[in-house]
DNA sequence: TTCATATGTCAGAAATAACTGACACATGAA
DNA sequence: TTCATGTGTCAGTTATTTCTGACATATGAA
């Protein structure tokens, strides 16, 4: 029972090849911190930061700040176990609760 | 078993409140032609045309040109019965087959 | 102190997506 | 012929997203 806005956020978050790969990397390689993940995926850190933010806002990943052995602050991200069914029925139900602005 | 590019197209098509409502309208109200649908949803016909194109390219709707009783050519659209599961696993699998350009 | 690592943020450019307002064409009815 | 209806398309504007290149801050090691 996913709400319209919630589903919209998830779909928006998944509508990007980088973000799909980020999720895949975290799922396959396990939790990781942003600088390291940026190196592995091959995109800039600010850009990865942006994408991770969007994924986190959609509730698809979570982050946790930790201190490494040598004192560096590492922000670890990991995938959340989500499950969304996309069918005409679920889409129609979600669309009915969309809080978009119909005002001109 | 949805391919990466196929899933990307679906997600891209669903990442828009208008298109979610269009799918909902076609699912609930049944098949409809574009001018009529544009009036019901309350958006311009060229805009609806654009969105329907994107939905059709993603394989979420189909269209069929028909002649009405009074001779007008009506382009009827209807929803295709799709079913997509969104989980970390399916996303990871799809991301692995993405044909994006990793060059530069 | 300097270096290498980590964090975050932000302004501006570049690339897409969304949208509007025409235009062109066709048919049946008035 | 004119009107109302349907179809599609396209150029140009606006809005949104994506991306880069800085900047600022912090810590441990050399």
Short mmCIF file of C-alpha atoms (C1' of nucleotides) in Angstrom, two decimals, chain C:
data_model
loop_
_atom_site.label_atom_id
_atom_site.label_comp_id
_atom_site.label_asym_id
_atom_site.label_seq_id
_atom_site.Cartn_x
_atom_site.Cartn_y
_atom_site.Cartn_z
"C1'" DT C 1 53.37 22.39 9.04
"C1'" DT C 2 52.29 19.84 5.22
"C1'" DC C 3 50.02 15.90 3.03
"C1'" DA C 4 46.44 12.68 2.24
"C1'" DT C 5 42.24 11.33 3.57
"C1'" DA C 6 37.41 12.12 4.75
"C1'" DT C 7 33.10 15.18 5.05
"C1'" DG C 8 29.63 18.71 3.12
"C1'" DT C 9 27.96 22.68 0.12
"C1'" DC C 10 27.17 25.89 -3.61
"C1'" DA C 11 27.00 28.72 -7.87
"C1'" DG C 12 26.82 28.30 -12.51
"C1'" DA C 13 26.90 25.60 -16.85
"C1'" DA C 14 25.06 21.98 -19.63
"C1'" DA C 15 21.68 18.71 -20.87
"C1'" DT C 16 16.78 17.03 -20.64
"C1'" DA C 17 12.08 17.21 -20.03
"C1'" DA C 18 7.90 19.56 -20.06
"C1'" DC C 19 4.79 22.66 -22.02
"C1'" DT C 20 2.39 26.15 -25.26
"C1'" DG C 21 0.67 28.00 -29.31
"C1'" DA C 22 0.48 27.57 -33.81
"C1'" DC C 23 0.05 25.05 -38.26
"C1'" DA C 24 -1.69 21.47 -41.54
"C1'" DC C 25 -4.97 17.94 -42.81
"C1'" DA C 26 -9.36 15.15 -42.85
"C1'" DT C 27 -14.57 14.13 -42.35
"C1'" DG C 28 -19.70 14.74 -41.53
"C1'" DA C 29 -23.23 17.99 -40.56
"C1'" DA C 30 -25.44 22.48 -41.01
#
